[in-house]
XYZ file of C-alpha atoms in Angstrom:
683
model
C 25.215 -8.853 -33.121
C 28.649 -10.316 -32.726
C 31.519 -8.749 -34.652
C 34.392 -11.154 -35.466
C 37.918 -10.190 -34.646
C 40.043 -8.521 -37.295
C 41.799 -11.799 -37.954
C 38.550 -13.516 -38.917
C 39.340 -13.276 -42.622
C 42.628 -15.067 -42.236
C 42.641 -18.790 -43.024
C 43.674 -20.696 -39.919
C 46.596 -23.108 -40.338
C 45.678 -26.745 -39.914
C 46.321 -28.150 -36.492
C 48.821 -30.973 -36.192
C 47.233 -34.273 -37.151
C 43.919 -32.764 -38.416
C 43.022 -34.315 -41.786
C 39.439 -33.057 -42.238
C 37.764 -36.414 -41.657
C 38.518 -36.452 -37.942
C 39.562 -40.078 -37.985
C 42.046 -39.426 -35.238
C 43.624 -36.424 -33.568
C 46.435 -36.786 -31.139
C 49.185 -34.843 -29.554
C 51.752 -35.540 -26.902
C 49.994 -35.656 -23.593
C 46.528 -35.159 -25.085
C 43.675 -37.649 -25.477
C 42.673 -39.085 -28.804
C 39.438 -38.462 -30.663
C 38.036 -41.517 -32.411
C 35.340 -41.786 -35.075
C 32.274 -43.862 -34.422
C 28.527 -43.822 -34.082
C 26.726 -41.911 -31.280
C 25.253 -45.103 -29.958
C 28.686 -46.599 -29.229
C 29.716 -43.834 -26.849
C 26.863 -41.386 -26.161
C 28.580 -39.128 -23.677
C 29.652 -36.156 -25.853
C 28.608 -36.689 -29.474
C 29.605 -34.600 -32.493
C 27.293 -33.867 -35.381
C 29.815 -35.119 -37.903
C 30.112 -38.556 -36.342
C 32.784 -38.378 -33.653
C 32.439 -38.385 -29.903
C 34.335 -37.869 -26.673
C 33.414 -39.536 -23.469
C 33.498 -37.497 -20.261
C 36.885 -38.777 -19.204
C 38.539 -37.888 -22.518
C 36.907 -34.451 -22.572
C 38.210 -33.879 -19.066
C 41.739 -34.715 -20.291
C 41.338 -32.315 -23.207
C 40.367 -29.532 -20.808
C 43.324 -30.324 -18.558
C 45.670 -30.260 -21.528
C 44.299 -26.879 -22.624
C 44.729 -25.572 -19.068
C 48.410 -26.577 -19.136
C 48.752 -24.818 -22.471
C 47.220 -21.655 -20.996
C 49.674 -21.766 -18.107
C 52.539 -21.884 -20.598
C 51.001 -18.975 -22.522
C 50.744 -16.945 -19.350
C 54.341 -17.629 -18.415
C 55.538 -16.753 -21.938
C 53.591 -13.488 -21.867
C 55.054 -12.518 -18.490
C 58.655 -13.358 -19.464
C 58.493 -12.186 -23.098
C 59.518 -15.696 -24.093
C 59.302 -17.500 -27.383
C 55.896 -18.370 -28.845
C 54.365 -21.517 -27.412
C 53.373 -24.340 -29.709
C 49.614 -24.784 -29.928
C 48.597 -28.371 -29.036
C 46.030 -30.368 -30.970
C 43.719 -30.284 -27.923
C 42.885 -26.638 -28.708
C 41.394 -27.596 -32.055
C 39.756 -30.673 -30.506
C 38.060 -28.466 -27.932
C 36.897 -25.977 -30.559
C 35.568 -28.745 -32.749
C 33.843 -30.375 -29.779
C 32.003 -27.157 -28.920
C 30.887 -26.744 -32.511
C 29.695 -30.325 -32.588
C 27.704 -29.822 -29.378
C 25.986 -26.809 -30.916
C 25.243 -28.730 -34.121
C 23.913 -31.634 -32.107
C 21.284 -29.439 -30.439
C 20.593 -27.134 -33.355
C 20.004 -29.775 -36.021
C 19.314 -33.037 -34.231
C 17.490 -31.530 -31.202
C 19.354 -33.953 -28.957
C 19.927 -33.382 -25.272
C 22.986 -31.309 -24.493
C 25.425 -32.248 -21.777
C 25.316 -28.766 -20.288
C 28.102 -29.205 -17.743
C 30.600 -30.238 -20.411
C 29.410 -27.473 -22.723
C 29.862 -24.734 -20.128
C 33.249 -26.081 -19.052
C 34.373 -26.027 -22.661
C 33.099 -22.483 -23.257
C 34.789 -21.258 -20.100
C 38.049 -22.824 -21.190
C 37.803 -21.303 -24.678
C 37.014 -17.872 -23.197
C 40.145 -17.952 -21.098
C 42.096 -19.104 -24.127
C 40.934 -16.135 -26.211
C 42.055 -13.756 -23.461
C 45.494 -15.307 -23.091
C 46.128 -15.850 -26.802
C 45.551 -12.146 -27.270
C 48.292 -11.370 -24.747
C 50.732 -14.092 -25.866
C 53.768 -13.462 -28.100
C 52.399 -13.457 -31.652
C 53.068 -16.277 -34.061
C 51.214 -17.708 -37.046
C 50.041 -20.619 -34.912
C 48.781 -18.502 -32.011
C 47.159 -15.945 -34.319
C 45.419 -18.721 -36.194
C 44.233 -20.347 -32.972
C 43.048 -16.965 -31.671
C 41.010 -16.377 -34.807
C 39.626 -19.913 -34.761
C 38.783 -19.883 -31.046
C 37.197 -16.410 -31.257
C 34.941 -17.605 -34.062
C 33.839 -20.651 -32.037
C 33.246 -18.544 -28.940
C 31.140 -16.085 -30.917
C 29.089 -18.920 -32.333
C 28.694 -20.479 -28.890
C 27.629 -17.193 -27.357
C 25.123 -16.582 -30.127
C 23.773 -20.038 -29.404
C 23.536 -19.219 -25.680
C 21.774 -15.986 -26.564
C 19.130 -18.001 -28.422
C 18.873 -20.409 -25.501
C 18.382 -17.571 -23.016
C 15.823 -16.011 -25.315
C 13.943 -19.309 -25.631
C 13.761 -19.923 -21.887
C 12.596 -16.373 -21.164
C 10.001 -16.596 -23.916
C 8.480 -19.865 -22.707
C 7.342 -19.522 -19.070
C 5.477 -22.510 -17.690
C 2.316 -20.437 -17.326
C 0.953 -17.743 -19.588
C 0.371 -15.208 -16.836
C 3.776 -13.609 -17.166
C 3.700 -13.571 -20.930
C 6.605 -14.064 -23.241
C 8.635 -11.182 -24.494
C 7.909 -11.741 -28.149
C 10.282 -10.585 -30.857
C 14.025 -10.140 -30.521
C 15.274 -6.906 -29.008
C 17.008 -3.977 -30.557
C 20.150 -3.584 -28.463
C 19.452 0.139 -28.274
C 15.894 -0.444 -27.097
C 14.711 1.390 -24.003
C 11.381 1.194 -22.206
C 9.369 4.310 -22.916
C 9.483 6.528 -19.872
C 7.313 9.406 -20.972
C 6.891 11.575 -17.904
C 3.679 13.052 -19.272
C 1.855 9.783 -18.805
C 0.587 8.090 -15.687
C -1.073 4.785 -14.878
C -4.786 4.164 -14.520
C -7.069 1.210 -14.236
C -8.688 0.852 -17.651
C -7.697 -2.508 -19.082
C -8.265 -1.834 -22.773
C -4.819 -1.933 -24.362
C -3.736 -5.555 -24.419
C -0.100 -6.538 -24.783
C 0.714 -7.447 -28.380
C 3.457 -9.904 -29.159
C 5.710 -9.317 -32.092
C 5.617 -12.016 -34.738
C 8.545 -14.305 -34.292
C 9.411 -17.899 -34.768
C 9.688 -19.499 -31.351
C 12.559 -21.931 -30.929
C 12.329 -24.489 -28.151
C 15.317 -24.419 -25.872
C 17.738 -27.324 -26.098
C 17.918 -27.120 -22.327
C 14.215 -27.915 -21.880
C 14.898 -31.476 -20.834
C 17.189 -30.287 -18.068
C 16.265 -26.694 -17.315
C 12.814 -26.214 -18.857
C 9.366 -27.409 -18.048
C 10.157 -30.980 -16.947
C 11.763 -31.498 -13.593
C 14.703 -33.838 -13.334
C 15.575 -35.245 -9.957
C 19.276 -35.415 -10.809
C 19.385 -31.601 -10.961
C 18.302 -31.130 -7.344
C 21.830 -30.685 -5.910
C 22.643 -28.088 -8.588
C 19.387 -26.273 -7.965
C 19.863 -26.174 -4.220
C 23.470 -25.034 -4.613
C 22.385 -22.258 -6.938
C 19.621 -21.330 -4.527
C 22.138 -21.012 -1.726
C 24.362 -18.867 -3.938
C 21.393 -16.630 -4.727
C 20.590 -16.153 -1.075
C 17.907 -18.838 -0.788
C 18.047 -22.051 1.128
C 15.728 -24.437 -0.657
C 14.342 -25.354 -4.031
C 11.036 -23.669 -3.116
C 12.905 -20.406 -2.637
C 14.459 -20.949 -6.056
C 11.141 -21.384 -7.873
C 9.115 -18.625 -9.499
C 5.568 -18.194 -10.830
C 6.651 -18.201 -14.471
C 9.609 -20.590 -14.437
C 10.551 -23.956 -13.036
C 13.665 -24.258 -10.849
C 15.389 -26.041 -13.747
C 14.667 -23.146 -16.092
C 16.099 -20.623 -13.627
C 19.190 -22.768 -13.139
C 19.612 -22.892 -16.914
C 19.408 -19.104 -17.186
C 21.880 -18.797 -14.326
C 24.412 -20.969 -16.150
C 23.916 -19.092 -19.411
C 24.338 -15.731 -17.703
C 27.495 -16.845 -15.934
C 28.973 -18.170 -19.169
C 28.151 -15.048 -21.185
C 29.469 -12.668 -18.541
C 32.694 -14.632 -18.083
C 33.155 -14.586 -21.861
C 32.843 -10.800 -21.924
C 29.283 -10.667 -23.247
C 27.670 -9.089 -20.204
C 26.054 -6.279 -22.216
C 24.429 -8.660 -24.671
C 23.182 -10.909 -21.886
C 21.707 -7.969 -19.965
C 20.009 -6.552 -23.055
C 18.229 -9.843 -23.767
C 17.190 -10.382 -20.152
C 16.089 -6.789 -19.636
C 14.093 -6.633 -22.867
C 12.254 -9.884 -22.261
C 11.498 -9.243 -18.587
C 10.307 -5.699 -19.263
C 7.846 -7.001 -21.820
C 6.684 -9.740 -19.462
C 6.360 -7.249 -16.619
C 4.360 -4.882 -18.810
C 1.985 -7.716 -19.630
C 1.631 -8.610 -15.947
C 0.801 -4.972 -15.136
C -1.764 -4.788 -17.930
C -3.365 -7.952 -16.586
C -3.957 -6.291 -13.212
C -5.369 -3.121 -14.765
C -2.388 -0.876 -15.469
C -2.716 1.611 -18.294
C -1.374 4.997 -19.315
C -3.324 8.245 -19.262
C -2.072 11.770 -19.654
C -1.642 14.137 -16.733
C -3.869 16.671 -18.512
C -6.711 14.149 -18.647
C -6.270 13.386 -14.970
C -6.493 17.022 -13.977
C -9.695 17.452 -15.980
C -11.455 14.646 -14.114
C -14.188 15.308 -11.602
C -13.415 14.055 -8.116
C -15.801 11.086 -8.372
C -13.982 9.834 -11.462
C -10.534 10.585 -10.085
C -11.419 8.809 -6.847
C -12.083 5.595 -8.779
C -8.761 5.979 -10.566
C -6.988 6.381 -7.231
C -8.596 3.228 -5.866
C -7.334 1.217 -8.843
C -3.919 2.896 -8.747
C -3.492 2.008 -5.071
C -4.459 -1.607 -5.750
C -1.998 -1.895 -8.646
C 0.880 -0.271 -6.755
C 0.313 -2.442 -3.695
C 0.106 -5.610 -5.749
C 3.296 -4.634 -7.554
C 5.031 -3.900 -4.268
C 3.780 -7.013 -2.525
C 4.314 -9.624 -5.222
C 5.443 -8.487 -8.676
C 8.548 -6.548 -7.613
C 9.503 -9.113 -4.989
C 9.237 -12.041 -7.372
C 11.062 -10.131 -10.094
C 13.933 -9.288 -7.760
C 14.090 -12.893 -6.604
C 14.281 -14.109 -10.199
C 16.855 -11.496 -11.154
C 19.231 -12.236 -8.292
C 18.885 -15.986 -8.951
C 19.756 -15.676 -12.636
C 22.621 -13.261 -11.843
C 23.813 -14.733 -8.581
C 27.079 -14.839 -6.711
C 29.718 -12.497 -8.112
C 27.164 -10.988 -10.485
C 24.931 -9.538 -7.758
C 25.733 -6.015 -8.932
C 24.403 -6.908 -12.377
C 21.189 -8.192 -10.791
C 20.714 -4.950 -8.883
C 21.334 -2.857 -11.968
C 18.895 -4.846 -14.108
C 16.212 -4.840 -11.436
C 16.686 -1.131 -10.850
C 16.274 -0.407 -14.554
C 13.125 -2.501 -14.742
C 11.374 -1.008 -11.728
C 12.439 2.565 -12.452
C 10.390 2.788 -15.641
C 7.342 1.357 -13.865
C 7.789 3.349 -10.668
C 8.079 6.616 -12.545
C 4.661 5.963 -14.097
C 3.284 5.304 -10.617
C 4.854 8.456 -9.201
C 3.615 10.598 -12.099
C 0.067 9.637 -11.218
C 0.587 10.611 -7.588
C 2.164 13.927 -8.560
C -0.734 14.688 -10.917
C -3.383 14.076 -8.255
C -1.615 16.465 -5.905
C -2.202 19.266 -8.398
C -5.970 19.005 -7.901
C -7.845 21.247 -5.480
C -7.439 20.274 -1.835
C -10.456 19.435 0.311
C -11.091 17.503 3.495
C -13.021 14.677 1.838
C -9.986 13.789 -0.313
C -7.779 13.086 2.695
C -8.446 9.372 2.975
C -7.646 8.606 -0.657
C -4.411 10.534 -0.285
C -3.597 8.511 2.822
C -4.150 5.366 0.749
C -1.732 6.763 -1.814
C 0.797 7.609 0.903
C 0.715 4.051 2.211
C 1.049 2.642 -1.314
C 4.096 4.804 -2.087
C 5.607 3.932 1.286
C 5.238 0.208 0.500
C 6.653 0.852 -2.959
C 9.805 2.328 -1.483
C 10.235 -0.657 0.825
C 9.744 -3.156 -1.995
C 12.347 -1.662 -4.338
C 14.763 -0.934 -1.517
C 15.539 -4.619 -0.991
C 16.197 -5.028 -4.701
C 19.212 -2.782 -4.884
C 17.422 -0.106 -6.904
C 19.295 3.087 -7.559
C 19.571 5.685 -4.848
C 18.113 8.207 -7.260
C 14.883 6.213 -7.645
C 14.653 5.660 -3.899
C 15.074 9.401 -3.378
C 12.331 10.195 -5.910
C 9.936 7.786 -4.209
C 10.741 9.320 -0.827
C 10.239 12.826 -2.210
C 6.824 11.917 -3.654
C 5.831 10.288 -0.380
C 6.869 13.435 1.481
C 4.784 15.637 -0.837
C 1.751 13.406 -0.373
C 2.293 13.655 3.384
C 2.443 17.442 3.240
C -0.726 17.472 1.167
C -2.452 15.231 3.730
C -1.432 17.559 6.561
C -2.883 20.458 4.582
C -6.147 18.573 4.023
C -6.428 17.803 7.725
C -5.836 21.481 8.341
C -8.759 22.227 6.015
C -10.990 20.463 8.544
C -9.824 22.869 11.240
C -10.416 25.828 8.937
C -13.887 24.613 7.997
C -14.860 24.419 11.686
C -13.481 27.886 12.405
C -15.251 29.389 9.415
C -18.638 27.773 10.075
C -20.538 30.869 11.221
C -24.011 29.692 10.301
C -26.757 31.754 12.011
C -29.504 29.200 11.593
C -30.585 27.278 14.665
C -30.833 23.510 14.519
C -34.534 22.746 15.157
C -35.418 21.381 18.593
C -31.843 21.628 19.867
C -30.773 18.353 18.224
C -27.260 17.346 17.145
C -25.737 19.838 14.731
C -24.653 18.511 11.274
C -21.186 19.957 11.883
C -20.874 17.755 14.973
C -21.893 14.631 13.092
C -19.580 15.367 10.178
C -16.585 16.197 12.356
C -16.879 13.190 14.651
C -17.508 10.752 11.816
C -14.514 12.254 10.029
C -12.295 11.889 13.094
C -13.509 8.345 13.642
C -12.442 7.448 10.120
C -9.073 9.154 10.497
C -8.344 6.778 13.374
C -8.400 3.924 10.874
C -5.238 5.570 9.490
C -3.869 6.346 12.928
C -0.384 4.906 12.415
C -0.030 6.528 9.011
C -1.206 9.926 10.260
C 1.059 9.639 13.275
C 3.993 9.118 10.909
C 2.916 11.999 8.679
C 2.413 14.485 11.523
C 5.717 13.452 13.051
C 7.532 14.213 9.796
C 5.705 17.304 8.616
C 4.195 19.109 11.589
C 6.088 22.121 12.880
C 7.529 21.594 16.323
C 6.007 23.462 19.229
C 7.932 25.290 21.958
C 9.772 23.000 24.349
C 7.546 23.900 27.320
C 4.416 23.022 25.380
C 5.962 19.743 24.189
C 6.778 18.826 27.774
C 3.253 19.652 28.906
C 1.692 17.373 26.265
C 4.347 14.660 26.348
C 1.789 11.960 27.197
C -0.113 12.473 23.932
C 0.925 11.524 20.392
C 1.136 14.110 17.647
C -1.948 12.701 15.983
C -3.712 12.650 19.340
C -2.910 16.340 19.830
C -4.348 17.159 16.422
C -7.474 15.157 17.105
C -8.081 16.855 20.444
C -7.387 20.238 18.865
C -10.141 19.622 16.305
C -12.614 18.585 19.012
C -11.772 21.676 21.057
C -12.416 23.827 17.981
C -15.727 22.027 17.579
C -16.592 22.727 21.225
C -15.897 26.425 20.774
C -18.005 26.549 17.639
C -20.911 24.747 19.338
C -20.707 27.140 22.263
C -21.142 30.038 19.844
C -24.013 28.323 18.037
C -25.792 27.618 21.347
C -26.142 31.367 21.879
C -28.434 31.531 18.864
C -31.176 30.035 21.070
C -33.110 32.673 22.970
C -34.473 30.094 25.405
C -31.660 29.278 27.868
C -33.159 25.843 28.522
C -33.037 24.937 24.832
C -29.483 26.226 24.675
C -28.430 23.686 27.295
C -30.429 20.928 25.611
C -28.465 21.726 22.416
C -25.150 21.583 24.281
C -26.129 18.338 26.005
C -27.219 16.719 22.741
C -23.988 17.583 20.976
C -21.784 16.868 23.968
C -23.366 13.452 24.510
C -23.012 12.633 20.802
C -19.293 13.459 20.947
C -18.802 11.429 24.121
C -20.690 8.436 22.740
C -18.614 8.528 19.555
C -15.463 8.451 21.649
C -16.704 5.547 23.747
C -17.797 3.600 20.658
C -14.426 4.011 18.935
C -11.534 2.222 20.667
C -9.119 4.223 18.505
C -10.466 7.643 19.531
C -10.907 6.363 23.072
C -7.229 5.473 23.226
C -6.030 8.674 21.565
C -7.994 11.107 23.754
C -7.215 9.452 27.065
C -9.229 9.226 30.287
C -8.554 12.763 31.619
C -10.041 14.370 28.526
C -13.136 12.154 28.687
C -13.653 12.899 32.376
C -13.480 16.579 31.574
C -16.172 16.140 28.900
C -18.405 14.215 31.306
C -18.042 16.974 33.876
C -19.073 19.569 31.282
C -22.159 17.524 30.410
C -23.212 17.370 34.055
C -22.796 21.130 34.226
C -25.122 21.593 31.219
C -27.640 19.312 32.893
C -27.650 21.316 36.111
C -27.917 24.577 34.204
C -30.912 23.226 32.286
C -32.696 22.214 35.500
C -31.948 25.562 37.071
C -33.326 27.491 34.089
C -36.496 25.400 33.807
C -37.573 23.321 36.769
C -36.119 25.266 39.659
C -38.182 28.216 38.519
C -41.256 25.976 38.593
C -40.363 24.828 42.101
C -40.692 28.398 43.332
C -44.486 28.017 43.073
C -44.341 24.982 45.353
C -42.375 26.793 48.045
C -44.191 26.848 51.423
C -42.819 30.222 52.307
C -45.028 33.261 51.768
C -48.294 31.321 52.035
C -49.137 32.475 55.593
C -50.398 35.874 56.640
C -50.392 36.628 60.350
C -49.794 32.956 61.066
C -52.641 31.725 58.905
C -52.535 30.148 55.440
C -53.892 32.592 52.868
C -56.325 30.819 50.561
C -55.982 33.402 47.762
C -52.219 32.941 47.812
C -52.596 29.134 47.688
C -54.989 29.446 44.741
C -52.557 31.739 42.932
C -49.702 29.299 43.546
C -51.682 26.380 42.059
C -52.784 28.516 39.146
C -49.248 29.734 38.379
C -47.802 26.212 38.671
C -50.375 24.836 36.246
C -49.779 27.579 33.707
C -46.008 27.282 33.814
C -46.030 23.485 33.714
C -48.407 23.526 30.742
C -46.122 25.925 28.916
C -43.013 23.852 29.674
C -44.712 20.657 28.551
C -46.065 22.213 25.400
C -42.665 23.604 24.466
C -40.272 20.882 25.547
C -42.303 17.989 24.215
C -41.304 19.334 20.752
C -37.625 19.356 21.660
C -35.458 16.396 20.710
C -33.027 14.402 22.787
C -31.954 11.643 20.406
C -29.749 9.755 22.833
C -32.065 7.421 24.725
C -29.848 7.286 27.775
C -29.633 11.058 28.034
C -33.386 11.336 27.447
C -34.065 8.892 30.259
C -31.617 10.623 32.603
C -33.302 13.973 32.000
C -36.802 12.633 32.619
C -35.784 10.794 35.778
C -33.997 13.845 37.160
C -36.993 16.089 36.421
C -39.447 13.714 38.052
C -37.208 13.289 41.081
C -37.254 17.043 41.613
C -40.827 18.011 40.709
C -43.005 15.057 41.734
C -42.036 14.886 45.468
C -42.326 18.658 45.830
C -45.727 18.709 44.082
C -47.023 15.775 46.142
C -45.968 17.503 49.341
C -47.578 20.784 48.294
C -50.895 19.143 47.429
C -50.883 17.105 50.623
C -50.517 20.168 52.790
C -52.494 22.882 50.999
C -55.287 21.129 49.065
C -57.448 21.277 52.234
C -57.695 25.017 51.841
C -59.628 24.587 48.631
C -63.312 23.794 48.672
C -64.029 20.250 47.524
C -65.624 19.816 44.148
C -65.417 22.337 41.362
C -62.999 24.703 43.098
C -60.578 21.927 43.927
C -60.670 20.634 40.348
C -60.091 24.144 39.047
C -56.833 24.648 40.897
C -55.538 21.116 41.339
C -55.251 20.304 37.653
C -52.803 17.379 37.999
C -52.128 14.613 40.420
C -48.475 13.611 41.100
C -48.889 10.561 38.853
C -50.052 12.849 36.050
C -46.914 14.946 36.424
C -44.717 11.850 36.018
C -46.626 10.747 32.932
C -46.357 14.146 31.321
C -42.646 14.414 32.093
C -42.182 11.130 30.211
C -43.599 12.838 27.124
C -40.813 15.426 27.020
C -38.026 15.456 24.382
C -39.807 13.214 21.876
C -40.028 15.889 19.205
C -43.846 15.588 19.021
C -46.264 18.200 20.363
C -48.784 16.699 22.800
C -52.288 17.998 23.570
C -52.891 17.675 27.270
C -56.340 16.927 28.488
C -57.380 17.917 31.963
C -56.399 15.281 34.501
C -59.009 14.330 37.074
C -58.267 13.680 40.702
């Protein structure tokens, strides 16, 4: 991975005082390095038996910093080459010893000292490259570059190890080291579905435990709390809880943060990003597979029957929402914590690359479903998809994803919205084109009424979403019309428009009934059903408003009056007292004819209307009460005044077929949908 500098093949000159056994190294103004066992001074221990305590290492770093200042001044003034102090070699050797200590002895690494040393060496490489050349500086440059490369390779392995060993298996390790030219497959001919058959397969690799495990891995150390909280604040969080993640402990994230900072400062940003991106993409793929994500071709999707596609949409919506709600959010939180502070742009770029590949699979599915045939029953699944894509855009927006991806998500959402508007329009077209010439038996509620109102009731569940869609995609009306309907929302206007279309259609269908009375029963049944649906649905109730409901109630009362006029007012004509007297005397033949005509007409009405259906119990009761209140008093009055003109006995029974109580009982048999055989009622 790492290519040494061109000077790598040159043998570095020995530093002053370096004899190969490291018994003692010294230079003017620099600390000394003394041989001994690790147990005697365990602060910073070398593999080959020497050690530096923290104070001495700090002096070495200070001495190197002074050397770098001299290098910088010499480079600016084109001065003579600066002598390289022994502390440069001491620092290089110390870093190598730290790496050996962890690589071969698996001892705990003093991470703070290690990162300080790497940072110092990185700055040295930069300034030695700009300094006036000399054998000493060229040798130190070659030597320091080699150590830095080895240190960065070590950090690469450490980063790999931490990413590969999450504290729970749900996220999955990346498995296998990445090809630096690797890219996540983004085949636009594939989309995601719910079948969980292809399990993530890990590449065979030898897993190396991170040397940082004791400080940044699975075991929490209380002494790291200040560092963790400081890093959390730098990443935008304010507590350790905000710096913890489902797959990693706070210590592990802090370790990755330090590694990333060190690699980027040393000029190895590309290598660091490749490792992180590769491992997190693999882990994210595994997480998606675990919640049901899979790939299927667009051609296969378009061949599916609606029942099968509907199930795929349900799973797709669940996966997208779960990704938006948790997976993307947690991934962005992890990314900005590992690449915090000055490296926020790197975090945004890495997160954007990760989510783009996934989001494009999500969007391909949505685009494929929009190529299927439109129909009204598909609307609600498309509204689910619209909401899922809307949430998707919000979730990646906070993560600094590319503007291009955000625009593609917005464009897909807009196309789904346009499709939904078209599907809602299909409902209007289906009502307009319903020209069925078959009467609904007994004047009951028409299937079109039930379907339309149930459909509208369900659309109100998506009221806010539909309001947003109609606001964005519906063509604006003339200003005068907008002002007239300013009190209603756009969705409310559409809903009322559909119900008005339904009213017009029902009015046409009512004319199929030759009996005017049955026509009004049909209109009352359907009108009451619509009104009851509105009252039972708070959403529709709120959308339509009180004026519209009052108008509907007034129409229902008009149908009721028209029904009574067509049926019972005609019957009342036979109970009219006028025309019964001839030359001031009651004509018995006329009275007999009136009774006879009343009986015949009432029998016919009862026989016919007892087969009619009024399914709403309240409306049925209102009709019966209103009929009885009109007929019974008039019939009782007629009998009371004119029954005396009939001879008692057989003649009276012949013409007075019913008593007032019988009329009330028979009226209560109307609108049940069952024919009734009426026996003769005795007085």
